[in-house]
mmCIF file of C-alpha atoms in Angstrom:
data_model
loop_
_atom_site.group_PDB
_atom_site.id
_atom_site.type_symbol
_atom_site.label_atom_id
_atom_site.label_comp_id
_atom_site.label_asym_id
_atom_site.label_seq_id
_atom_site.Cartn_x
_atom_site.Cartn_y
_atom_site.Cartn_z
ATOM 1 C CA MET A 1 -27.684 117.738 103.607
ATOM 2 C CA ASN A 2 -27.301 119.295 107.585
ATOM 3 C CA ILE A 3 -23.567 119.856 107.552
ATOM 4 C CA LYS A 4 -24.110 120.415 111.555
ATOM 5 C CA LEU A 5 -25.493 116.994 111.900
ATOM 6 C CA THR A 6 -23.230 115.364 109.762
ATOM 7 C CA SER A 7 -20.429 117.231 112.082
ATOM 8 C CA ARG A 8 -22.044 115.598 115.333
ATOM 9 C CA ARG A 9 -22.177 112.631 114.325
ATOM 10 C CA THR A 10 -18.757 112.456 113.481
ATOM 11 C CA LEU A 11 -17.843 113.641 116.374
ATOM 12 C CA LEU A 12 -19.634 111.846 118.523
ATOM 13 C CA ALA A 13 -17.614 108.691 116.538
ATOM 14 C CA THR A 14 -14.436 109.630 116.986
ATOM 15 C CA SER A 15 -14.728 109.719 120.543
ATOM 16 C CA LEU A 16 -16.167 107.150 120.689
ATOM 17 C CA ALA A 17 -13.662 105.301 119.025
ATOM 18 C CA VAL A 18 -11.312 107.180 121.473
ATOM 19 C CA VAL A 19 -12.820 106.226 124.549
ATOM 20 C CA LEU A 20 -14.076 102.612 124.009
ATOM 21 C CA GLY A 21 -9.174 102.886 122.643
ATOM 22 C CA SER A 22 -9.343 103.997 125.854
ATOM 23 C CA PHE A 23 -10.896 101.132 127.734
ATOM 24 C CA SER A 24 -9.219 98.587 125.657
ATOM 25 C CA VAL A 25 -5.360 99.406 125.951
ATOM 26 C CA ALA A 26 -6.542 100.227 130.465
ATOM 27 C CA SER A 27 -8.041 97.447 131.322
ATOM 28 C CA VAL A 28 -7.576 94.138 128.739
ATOM 29 C CA ALA A 29 -5.263 92.060 129.491
ATOM 30 C CA GLU A 30 -3.616 89.592 127.043
ATOM 31 C CA SER A 31 -2.266 86.133 129.474
ATOM 32 C CA LEU A 32 0.220 83.913 127.827
ATOM 33 C CA PRO A 33 -2.150 81.127 127.028
ATOM 34 C CA ALA A 34 -2.481 77.361 128.834
ATOM 35 C CA LEU A 35 -0.188 75.298 127.926
ATOM 36 C CA LYS A 36 -0.782 71.335 127.498
ATOM 37 C CA ILE A 37 0.988 69.416 129.332
ATOM 38 C CA ASN A 38 3.016 65.702 129.952
ATOM 39 C CA GLU A 39 3.651 65.715 133.540
ATOM 40 C CA ALA A 40 5.970 62.309 133.686
ATOM 41 C CA LYS A 41 7.928 63.874 130.601
ATOM 42 C CA ALA A 42 8.086 67.410 133.100
ATOM 43 C CA ALA A 43 9.158 66.006 135.732
ATOM 44 C CA LEU A 44 12.456 63.874 133.903
ATOM 45 C CA GLY A 45 13.158 67.188 131.599
ATOM 46 C CA LYS A 46 13.568 69.272 135.749
ATOM 47 C CA ARG A 47 15.678 66.142 136.440
ATOM 48 C CA LEU A 48 17.857 66.593 132.885
ATOM 49 C CA PHE A 49 17.904 70.674 134.002
ATOM 50 C CA PHE A 50 19.301 70.477 136.838
ATOM 51 C CA ASP A 51 21.741 67.664 136.298
ATOM 52 C CA LYS A 52 25.747 68.705 136.316
ATOM 53 C CA ARG A 53 27.046 65.522 134.006
ATOM 54 C CA LEU A 54 25.122 66.564 130.499
ATOM 55 C CA SER A 55 28.278 69.398 130.621
ATOM 56 C CA GLY A 56 30.995 67.750 128.904
ATOM 57 C CA ASP A 57 33.667 68.268 132.244
ATOM 58 C CA ALA A 58 29.975 67.656 134.172
ATOM 59 C CA ALA A 59 31.153 70.731 136.583
ATOM 60 C CA ILE A 60 27.286 72.482 135.107
ATOM 61 C CA SER A 61 24.038 72.492 134.221
ATOM 62 C CA CYS A 62 21.144 74.815 132.269
ATOM 63 C CA ALA A 63 20.744 75.494 135.877
ATOM 64 C CA THR A 64 24.090 77.794 136.174
ATOM 65 C CA CYS A 65 23.210 79.956 134.197
ATOM 66 C CA HIS A 66 19.603 79.899 134.651
ATOM 67 C CA GLN A 67 19.357 79.801 137.986
ATOM 68 C CA PRO A 68 15.852 79.828 139.645
ATOM 69 C CA GLU A 69 15.942 82.155 142.125
ATOM 70 C CA HIS A 70 16.370 85.328 140.008
ATOM 71 C CA GLY A 71 14.062 84.530 137.680
ATOM 72 C CA PHE A 72 16.157 81.267 135.706
ATOM 73 C CA ALA A 73 18.994 84.389 134.777
ATOM 74 C CA HIS A 74 21.788 85.423 136.289
ATOM 75 C CA PRO A 75 22.164 88.000 138.007
ATOM 76 C CA ASP A 76 25.758 88.220 136.976
ATOM 77 C CA ALA A 77 25.653 91.119 133.570
ATOM 78 C CA LEU A 78 27.701 88.166 131.579
ATOM 79 C CA SER A 79 27.123 84.634 131.368
ATOM 80 C CA PRO A 80 29.154 82.227 133.458
ATOM 81 C CA GLY A 81 29.968 79.989 129.588
ATOM 82 C CA TYR A 82 31.532 76.812 129.747
ATOM 83 C CA PRO A 83 34.345 76.550 132.611
ATOM 84 C CA GLY A 84 37.301 77.022 130.466
ATOM 85 C CA ASN A 85 35.856 79.867 128.787
ATOM 86 C CA LYS A 86 33.066 82.202 129.519
ATOM 87 C CA HIS A 87 30.119 83.852 127.688
ATOM 88 C CA PHE A 88 29.745 87.353 126.252
ATOM 89 C CA ARG A 89 26.149 88.082 126.175
ATOM 90 C CA ASN A 90 23.312 87.520 129.595
ATOM 91 C CA SER A 91 21.379 84.905 130.082
ATOM 92 C CA PRO A 92 17.906 85.252 129.687
ATOM 93 C CA THR A 93 15.411 83.896 131.343
ATOM 94 C CA VAL A 94 14.468 81.254 130.689
ATOM 95 C CA ILE A 95 10.640 81.613 132.352
ATOM 96 C CA ASN A 96 7.874 81.632 128.956
ATOM 97 C CA SER A 97 10.502 80.398 126.431
ATOM 98 C CA ALA A 98 8.044 77.894 125.879
ATOM 99 C CA HIS A 99 5.994 80.577 124.736
ATOM 100 C CA LYS A 100 8.002 82.268 122.447
ATOM 101 C CA LYS A 101 8.818 81.903 118.790
ATOM 102 C CA VAL A 102 12.100 83.074 118.147
ATOM 103 C CA TRP A 103 15.146 81.954 120.668
ATOM 104 C CA PHE A 104 18.649 83.517 121.619
ATOM 105 C CA HIS A 105 19.345 87.606 121.865
ATOM 106 C CA ASP A 106 20.074 86.902 117.749
ATOM 107 C CA GLY A 107 17.320 85.503 116.707
ATOM 108 C CA ARG A 108 19.332 82.922 115.060
ATOM 109 C CA LEU A 109 16.607 80.121 116.284
ATOM 110 C CA GLY A 110 12.857 80.117 114.842
ATOM 111 C CA THR A 111 12.169 76.862 115.287
ATOM 112 C CA ASN A 112 11.483 74.940 118.286
ATOM 113 C CA LEU A 113 13.032 74.195 121.655
ATOM 114 C CA ASN A 114 14.192 70.802 120.515
ATOM 115 C CA ASP A 115 16.565 73.122 119.207
ATOM 116 C CA VAL A 116 17.561 75.854 121.350
ATOM 117 C CA THR A 117 18.404 72.917 123.888
ATOM 118 C CA ARG A 118 20.386 70.738 121.104
ATOM 119 C CA GLU A 119 22.353 74.184 121.054
ATOM 120 C CA MET A 120 22.369 74.621 124.583
ATOM 121 C CA LEU A 121 24.349 70.932 125.466
ATOM 122 C CA THR A 122 26.411 70.908 122.541
ATOM 123 C CA GLU A 123 27.772 74.740 121.882
ATOM 124 C CA ASP A 124 31.788 74.860 122.808
ATOM 125 C CA TYR A 125 31.573 78.019 125.023
ATOM 126 C CA LEU A 126 27.550 76.651 126.861
ATOM 127 C CA MET A 127 28.025 73.132 128.026
ATOM 128 C CA ASN A 128 30.730 71.683 125.358
ATOM 129 C CA MET A 129 28.491 68.412 125.604
ATOM 130 C CA ASP A 130 29.201 65.571 122.756
ATOM 131 C CA MET A 131 25.499 63.864 122.456
ATOM 132 C CA ARG A 132 26.773 59.949 122.832
ATOM 133 C CA ILE A 133 28.420 60.933 125.623
ATOM 134 C CA MET A 134 25.600 62.383 127.217
ATOM 135 C CA GLN A 135 23.891 59.184 126.116
ATOM 136 C CA GLU A 136 25.888 56.756 127.829
ATOM 137 C CA ARG A 137 25.750 59.101 131.068
ATOM 138 C CA VAL A 138 22.259 59.358 131.194
ATOM 139 C CA LYS A 139 21.584 55.764 130.751
ATOM 140 C CA GLN A 140 23.912 54.356 133.372
ATOM 141 C CA ASP A 141 21.921 56.165 135.901
ATOM 142 C CA PRO A 142 18.500 53.248 136.945
ATOM 143 C CA VAL A 143 16.104 56.812 137.962
ATOM 144 C CA TYR A 144 17.097 57.912 134.740
ATOM 145 C CA VAL A 145 16.386 55.019 132.832
ATOM 146 C CA LYS A 146 13.075 54.323 134.559
ATOM 147 C CA MET A 147 11.663 57.882 134.153
ATOM 148 C CA PHE A 148 12.397 57.221 130.260
ATOM 149 C CA LYS A 149 10.721 54.534 130.701
ATOM 150 C CA ASP A 150 7.736 56.115 132.549
ATOM 151 C CA ALA A 151 7.683 58.989 130.263
ATOM 152 C CA GLY A 152 6.511 57.269 127.298
ATOM 153 C CA TYR A 153 9.962 57.340 125.671
ATOM 154 C CA GLY A 154 11.648 54.079 126.660
ATOM 155 C CA GLU A 155 15.614 53.770 126.355
ATOM 156 C CA PRO A 156 16.649 57.083 126.908
ATOM 157 C CA SER A 157 18.516 58.511 124.266
ATOM 158 C CA ASN A 158 19.534 62.351 123.309
ATOM 159 C CA GLY A 159 16.105 62.607 120.930
ATOM 160 C CA SER A 160 13.719 61.756 123.604
ATOM 161 C CA VAL A 161 16.502 64.675 125.989
ATOM 162 C CA ARG A 162 15.894 67.296 123.690
ATOM 163 C CA LYS A 163 11.972 66.437 124.143
ATOM 164 C CA ALA A 164 12.654 66.408 127.500
ATOM 165 C CA ILE A 165 13.976 69.389 128.979
ATOM 166 C CA PRO A 166 11.290 71.505 126.646
ATOM 167 C CA GLU A 167 8.349 69.627 128.276
ATOM 168 C CA TYR A 168 9.814 71.097 131.668
ATOM 169 C CA LEU A 169 9.730 74.141 129.703
ATOM 170 C CA LYS A 170 6.829 74.524 129.445
ATOM 171 C CA THR A 171 6.199 74.329 133.159
ATOM 172 C CA LEU A 172 8.295 77.690 133.502
ATOM 173 C CA THR A 173 4.894 80.459 132.877
ATOM 174 C CA SER A 174 4.846 82.936 134.895
ATOM 175 C CA LYS A 175 2.593 82.909 137.319
ATOM 176 C CA ASN A 176 -0.279 86.017 139.121
ATOM 177 C CA ALA A 177 1.664 88.749 137.579
ATOM 178 C CA PRO A 178 -0.817 91.117 138.664
ATOM 179 C CA TYR A 179 -1.273 92.224 135.018
ATOM 180 C CA ASP A 180 -2.524 89.024 134.750
ATOM 181 C CA THR A 181 -4.687 88.760 138.267
ATOM 182 C CA GLY A 182 -6.439 92.512 137.504
ATOM 183 C CA LYS A 183 -4.877 93.558 140.432
ATOM 184 C CA MET A 184 -2.264 96.444 139.353
ATOM 185 C CA SER A 185 -1.636 99.150 141.919
ATOM 186 C CA THR A 186 -3.074 102.762 140.523
ATOM 187 C CA ALA A 187 0.080 104.113 140.092
ATOM 188 C CA ALA A 188 0.914 100.770 137.535
ATOM 189 C CA LYS A 189 -2.932 100.745 135.957
ATOM 190 C CA ARG A 190 -1.049 104.559 134.904
ATOM 191 C CA GLY A 191 1.758 103.017 133.424
ATOM 192 C CA GLN A 192 -0.350 101.086 131.873
ATOM 193 C CA LYS A 193 -1.215 103.960 129.603
ATOM 194 C CA ILE A 194 1.848 105.731 129.334
ATOM 195 C CA PHE A 195 3.414 101.880 128.345
ATOM 196 C CA ASN A 196 0.513 101.834 125.206
ATOM 197 C CA GLY A 197 0.174 106.095 124.499
ATOM 198 C CA LYS A 198 2.925 108.511 124.531
ATOM 199 C CA GLY A 199 5.846 106.028 126.113
ATOM 200 C CA GLY A 200 5.290 104.311 122.615
ATOM 201 C CA CYS A 201 6.583 100.698 124.742
ATOM 202 C CA SER A 202 4.011 98.632 123.114
ATOM 203 C CA SER A 203 5.525 98.887 119.461
ATOM 204 C CA CYS A 204 7.669 96.692 120.023
ATOM 205 C CA HIS A 205 6.712 94.946 123.647
ATOM 206 C CA SER A 206 3.338 93.556 121.976
ATOM 207 C CA GLY A 207 1.383 90.424 122.899
ATOM 208 C CA ALA A 208 0.984 88.592 126.051
ATOM 209 C CA ASN A 209 4.569 88.540 125.823
ATOM 210 C CA PHE A 210 5.495 91.857 125.437
ATOM 211 C CA THR A 211 7.733 90.751 122.503
ATOM 212 C CA ASP A 212 7.403 92.089 118.593
ATOM 213 C CA ASN A 213 10.244 89.049 118.664
ATOM 214 C CA LYS A 214 11.458 91.122 116.019
ATOM 215 C CA PRO A 215 15.320 92.836 115.743
ATOM 216 C CA HIS A 216 16.302 96.735 116.968
ATOM 217 C CA ASN A 217 18.408 98.323 117.068
ATOM 218 C CA THR A 218 18.646 100.928 120.540
ATOM 219 C CA GLY A 219 21.609 101.979 120.983
ATOM 220 C CA VAL A 220 23.026 99.951 124.224
ATOM 221 C CA ALA A 221 26.109 100.888 125.484
ATOM 222 C CA GLU A 222 28.697 97.535 124.003
ATOM 223 C CA ASN A 223 29.902 95.203 127.389
ATOM 224 C CA PHE A 224 33.778 95.924 126.443
ATOM 225 C CA ASP A 225 34.395 92.632 129.152
ATOM 226 C CA VAL A 226 33.454 90.683 125.652
ATOM 227 C CA PHE A 227 37.026 92.047 123.683
ATOM 228 C CA LEU A 228 38.874 92.988 126.944
ATOM 229 C CA ASP A 229 38.664 89.494 128.724
ATOM 230 C CA PRO A 230 40.467 86.639 127.125
ATOM 231 C CA MET A 231 37.942 84.144 128.056
ATOM 232 C CA ARG A 232 34.913 85.673 126.618
ATOM 233 C CA HIS A 233 36.583 87.387 123.408
ATOM 234 C CA GLN A 234 37.581 83.088 122.712
ATOM 235 C CA ALA A 235 33.842 82.835 122.604
ATOM 236 C CA PHE A 236 32.997 85.238 121.020
ATOM 237 C CA ILE A 237 35.583 84.773 118.326
ATOM 238 C CA ALA A 238 33.744 80.684 117.907
ATOM 239 C CA TYR A 239 30.097 82.577 117.857
ATOM 240 C CA ALA A 240 31.223 84.500 115.300
ATOM 241 C CA MET A 241 33.241 82.611 113.207
ATOM 242 C CA PHE A 242 30.524 80.378 112.868
ATOM 243 C CA MET A 243 27.515 82.526 112.285
ATOM 244 C CA GLY A 244 29.907 84.032 109.576
ATOM 245 C CA VAL A 245 30.531 87.278 110.403
ATOM 246 C CA GLU A 246 33.382 89.179 108.327
ATOM 247 C CA ASN A 247 36.632 90.788 109.927
ATOM 248 C CA TYR A 248 35.524 89.221 113.408
ATOM 249 C CA MET A 249 39.623 89.472 114.884
ATOM 250 C CA ASN A 250 38.919 93.003 114.449
ATOM 251 C CA LEU A 251 35.072 93.187 115.713
ATOM 252 C CA LYS A 252 34.356 95.123 118.165
ATOM 253 C CA ARG A 253 30.779 95.233 119.042
ATOM 254 C CA ASP A 254 28.195 92.368 119.272
ATOM 255 C CA PRO A 255 26.407 91.913 115.724
ATOM 256 C CA GLY A 256 23.322 90.531 117.222
ATOM 257 C CA ALA A 257 20.684 89.584 114.499
ATOM 258 C CA TYR A 258 22.936 90.716 111.915
ATOM 259 C CA VAL A 259 24.027 87.368 111.777
ATOM 260 C CA GLN A 260 20.953 86.282 110.981
ATOM 261 C CA TRP A 261 20.553 88.742 108.108
ATOM 262 C CA LYS A 262 23.504 89.607 106.507
ATOM 263 C CA LYS A 263 22.463 93.177 105.153
ATOM 264 C CA ALA A 264 24.936 95.245 102.566
ATOM 265 C CA ASP A 265 25.340 98.112 104.536
ATOM 266 C CA PHE A 266 25.318 96.915 107.718
ATOM 267 C CA SER A 267 22.243 98.689 108.797
ATOM 268 C CA ASN A 268 21.194 95.973 111.336
ATOM 269 C CA MET A 269 24.438 95.874 113.038
ATOM 270 C CA GLY A 270 23.762 95.680 116.130
ATOM 271 C CA THR A 271 19.764 95.317 116.261
ATOM 272 C CA PHE A 272 19.058 92.134 119.070
ATOM 273 C CA ILE A 273 15.430 90.770 119.667
ATOM 274 C CA THR A 274 12.751 93.189 121.636
ATOM 275 C CA PRO A 275 13.300 90.695 124.615
ATOM 276 C CA SER A 276 10.489 89.949 126.738
ATOM 277 C CA LEU A 277 9.076 92.422 129.498
ATOM 278 C CA ARG A 278 8.036 89.408 131.810
ATOM 279 C CA GLU A 279 9.647 88.627 135.220
ATOM 280 C CA LEU A 280 11.342 92.078 135.096
ATOM 281 C CA LYS A 281 11.521 92.414 138.769
ATOM 282 C CA GLN A 282 13.805 89.225 138.769
ATOM 283 C CA THR A 283 16.139 88.863 136.163
ATOM 284 C CA ALA A 284 18.053 92.263 136.258
ATOM 285 C CA PRO A 285 20.469 93.564 134.923
ATOM 286 C CA TYR A 286 19.197 94.247 131.714
ATOM 287 C CA MET A 287 19.804 94.002 128.159
ATOM 288 C CA HIS A 288 21.680 91.778 125.476
ATOM 289 C CA ASN A 289 24.589 92.398 128.046
ATOM 290 C CA GLY A 290 24.330 94.017 130.890
ATOM 291 C CA MET A 291 24.766 96.911 130.511
ATOM 292 C CA ILE A 292 21.870 98.710 131.894
ATOM 293 C CA SER A 293 21.239 97.562 136.255
ATOM 294 C CA THR A 294 17.848 98.551 137.418
ATOM 295 C CA LEU A 295 13.929 99.366 135.940
ATOM 296 C CA ASP A 296 14.350 103.322 136.882
ATOM 297 C CA GLU A 297 17.931 103.020 134.302
ATOM 298 C CA VAL A 298 15.151 101.567 131.319
ATOM 299 C CA VAL A 299 13.284 103.717 131.018
ATOM 300 C CA GLU A 300 15.424 106.632 131.586
ATOM 301 C CA PHE A 301 17.185 105.071 128.772
ATOM 302 C CA TYR A 302 14.497 105.218 126.650
ATOM 303 C CA ASN A 303 13.196 108.252 128.289
ATOM 304 C CA GLN A 304 16.504 110.065 126.520
ATOM 305 C CA GLY A 305 15.697 108.113 123.232
ATOM 306 C CA GLY A 306 17.667 106.105 122.851
ATOM 307 C CA GLY A 307 21.717 105.478 123.330
ATOM 308 C CA GLN A 308 24.075 106.409 120.708
ATOM 309 C CA ASP A 309 24.267 104.325 117.295
ATOM 310 C CA SER A 310 24.737 105.264 113.451
ATOM 311 C CA HIS A 311 21.874 102.230 112.858
ATOM 312 C CA LYS A 312 19.523 103.197 116.075
ATOM 313 C CA ASP A 313 16.151 102.510 114.987
ATOM 314 C CA ALA A 314 14.056 105.817 113.603
ATOM 315 C CA ALA A 315 11.438 105.197 115.981
ATOM 316 C CA LEU A 316 13.171 105.528 119.502
ATOM 317 C CA LYS A 317 13.002 109.437 120.181
ATOM 318 C CA PRO A 318 13.198 111.290 123.516
ATOM 319 C CA LEU A 319 9.986 110.823 125.267
ATOM 320 C CA LYS A 320 9.769 113.829 128.051
ATOM 321 C CA LEU A 321 8.274 111.547 130.439
ATOM 322 C CA SER A 322 7.643 113.782 134.204
ATOM 323 C CA ALA A 323 9.576 111.920 136.623
ATOM 324 C CA LYS A 324 6.466 110.362 138.066
ATOM 325 C CA GLU A 325 5.209 109.313 134.510
ATOM 326 C CA LYS A 326 8.560 107.667 134.990
ATOM 327 C CA LYS A 327 7.708 105.850 138.222
ATOM 328 C CA ASP A 328 4.220 104.657 137.255
ATOM 329 C CA LEU A 329 6.101 103.034 134.017
ATOM 330 C CA VAL A 330 8.536 101.511 135.894
ATOM 331 C CA ALA A 331 4.851 100.539 138.366
ATOM 332 C CA PHE A 332 3.417 98.530 135.211
ATOM 333 C CA LEU A 333 7.295 97.266 134.540
ATOM 334 C CA GLU A 334 6.403 95.804 137.533
ATOM 335 C CA SER A 335 3.178 94.577 137.148
ATOM 336 C CA LEU A 336 4.347 91.908 134.916
ATOM 337 C CA SER A 337 6.490 89.561 137.737
ATOM 338 C CA GLY A 338 4.488 87.150 139.002
ATOM 339 C CA ASP A 339 5.377 84.186 141.568
ATOM 340 C CA GLN A 340 8.550 83.074 142.001
ATOM 341 C CA LEU A 341 9.361 79.450 140.350
ATOM 342 C CA THR A 342 11.383 78.075 143.375
ATOM 343 C CA GLY A 343 8.794 75.134 144.574
ATOM 344 C CA PRO A 344 9.294 71.376 144.427
ATOM 345 C CA GLU A 345 7.590 71.751 142.048
ATOM 346 C CA HIS A 346 9.586 73.617 139.652
ATOM 347 C CA VAL A 347 12.835 72.381 141.026
ATOM 348 C CA TRP A 348 14.847 69.979 141.211
ATOM 349 C CA THR A 349 16.126 69.054 144.933
ATOM 350 C CA GLU A 350 17.260 65.141 145.103
ATOM 351 C CA LYS A 351 21.065 64.193 145.188
ATOM 352 C CA TYR A 352 22.525 62.522 141.625
ATOM 353 C CA PRO A 353 24.966 60.145 141.293
ATOM 354 C CA ASP A 354 28.484 60.173 142.352
ATOM 355 C CA GLU A 355 30.514 58.855 139.686
ATOM 356 C CA TYR A 356 30.858 61.682 137.024
ATOM 357 C CA PRO A 357 33.276 63.846 139.636
ATOM 358 C CA VAL A 358 34.473 66.986 137.491
ATOM 359 C CA ILE A 359 37.867 66.472 136.168
ATOM 360 C CA ALA A 360 40.376 69.476 137.612
ATOM 361 C CA ASP A 361 41.745 71.404 135.620
ATOM 362 C CA TRP A 362 39.767 69.950 132.697
ATOM 363 C CA ASN A 363 42.323 71.666 130.023
ATOM 364 C CA ASN A 364 45.940 70.211 130.987
ATOM 365 C CA VAL A 365 44.602 66.826 131.735
ATOM 366 C CA LYS A 366 45.135 64.484 128.444
ATOM 367 C CA ASN A 367 41.482 62.526 127.011
#
């Protein structure tokens, strides 16, 4: 055997693998797949999404917390929630939600958007809607009666509402992001190599939607407004009690995906589903509780190896990125954002009937 020749072949094969691997990382964009959309059903879903009459006191709509001008997320660290209380988590974008496999920061729903829509409408700290009342409200609107019929649903029903809104959500897919169009800047291309290489970001933020759909503990600091604001804390208590969290009255941290997979040693306490990285330019602040304000701060957070937590994911280590590398990584993250979806094809702008005025001081009004 010619040992020298064998060694050269091995070296050549190894070098070729490295080159090809680097090429695939740097050059091939995995874009979101096209979705088949029924236009009549999506139009109905759009009207429903922006209609405040779908909440218990007719004060808020889905768009109250998922605002088009903020990437269908909310600019506050913690979501407003239903009037009379506040929410205890950041509102995630619903752009690309039709491409997800699990929903909510804790991953408590992994079936379909129909179920997600039902929970968002009926949960008391979210939209607090009695589905029987919602059906009657919709049936009494002639515009809805026609739109349901035109969409092939027949008479308005709760089930059709839960189908139409997800159909509309299919239309909220990232458009013209430089990452997808192949028009990334030179800095973004350098940042992509860091993302897939030295930064190790792609180990969790993978696939076309940049998420592995799995829970991780990154050591994000708690947002203690959840526990210091009585309006937020009461929503947290209602949630934790329903999810069967132990000792929830004394809990001073968000359990996250622990509610789904309760480990006896609490090792998955404070884990959260990896979020998509698409549309980051529109959806600040970041993390499940809005504790990080800018993308520069997000990159520095991971450059430091995440936060402090006894159960932090072992994969998180200091990255030792230079200032230039951090800047390039931010450029790549920004390249994952596309056009704002604020045009009439995505936003319902026509006026709704006024027959359901907001109930003033509803906490003190008897039924």
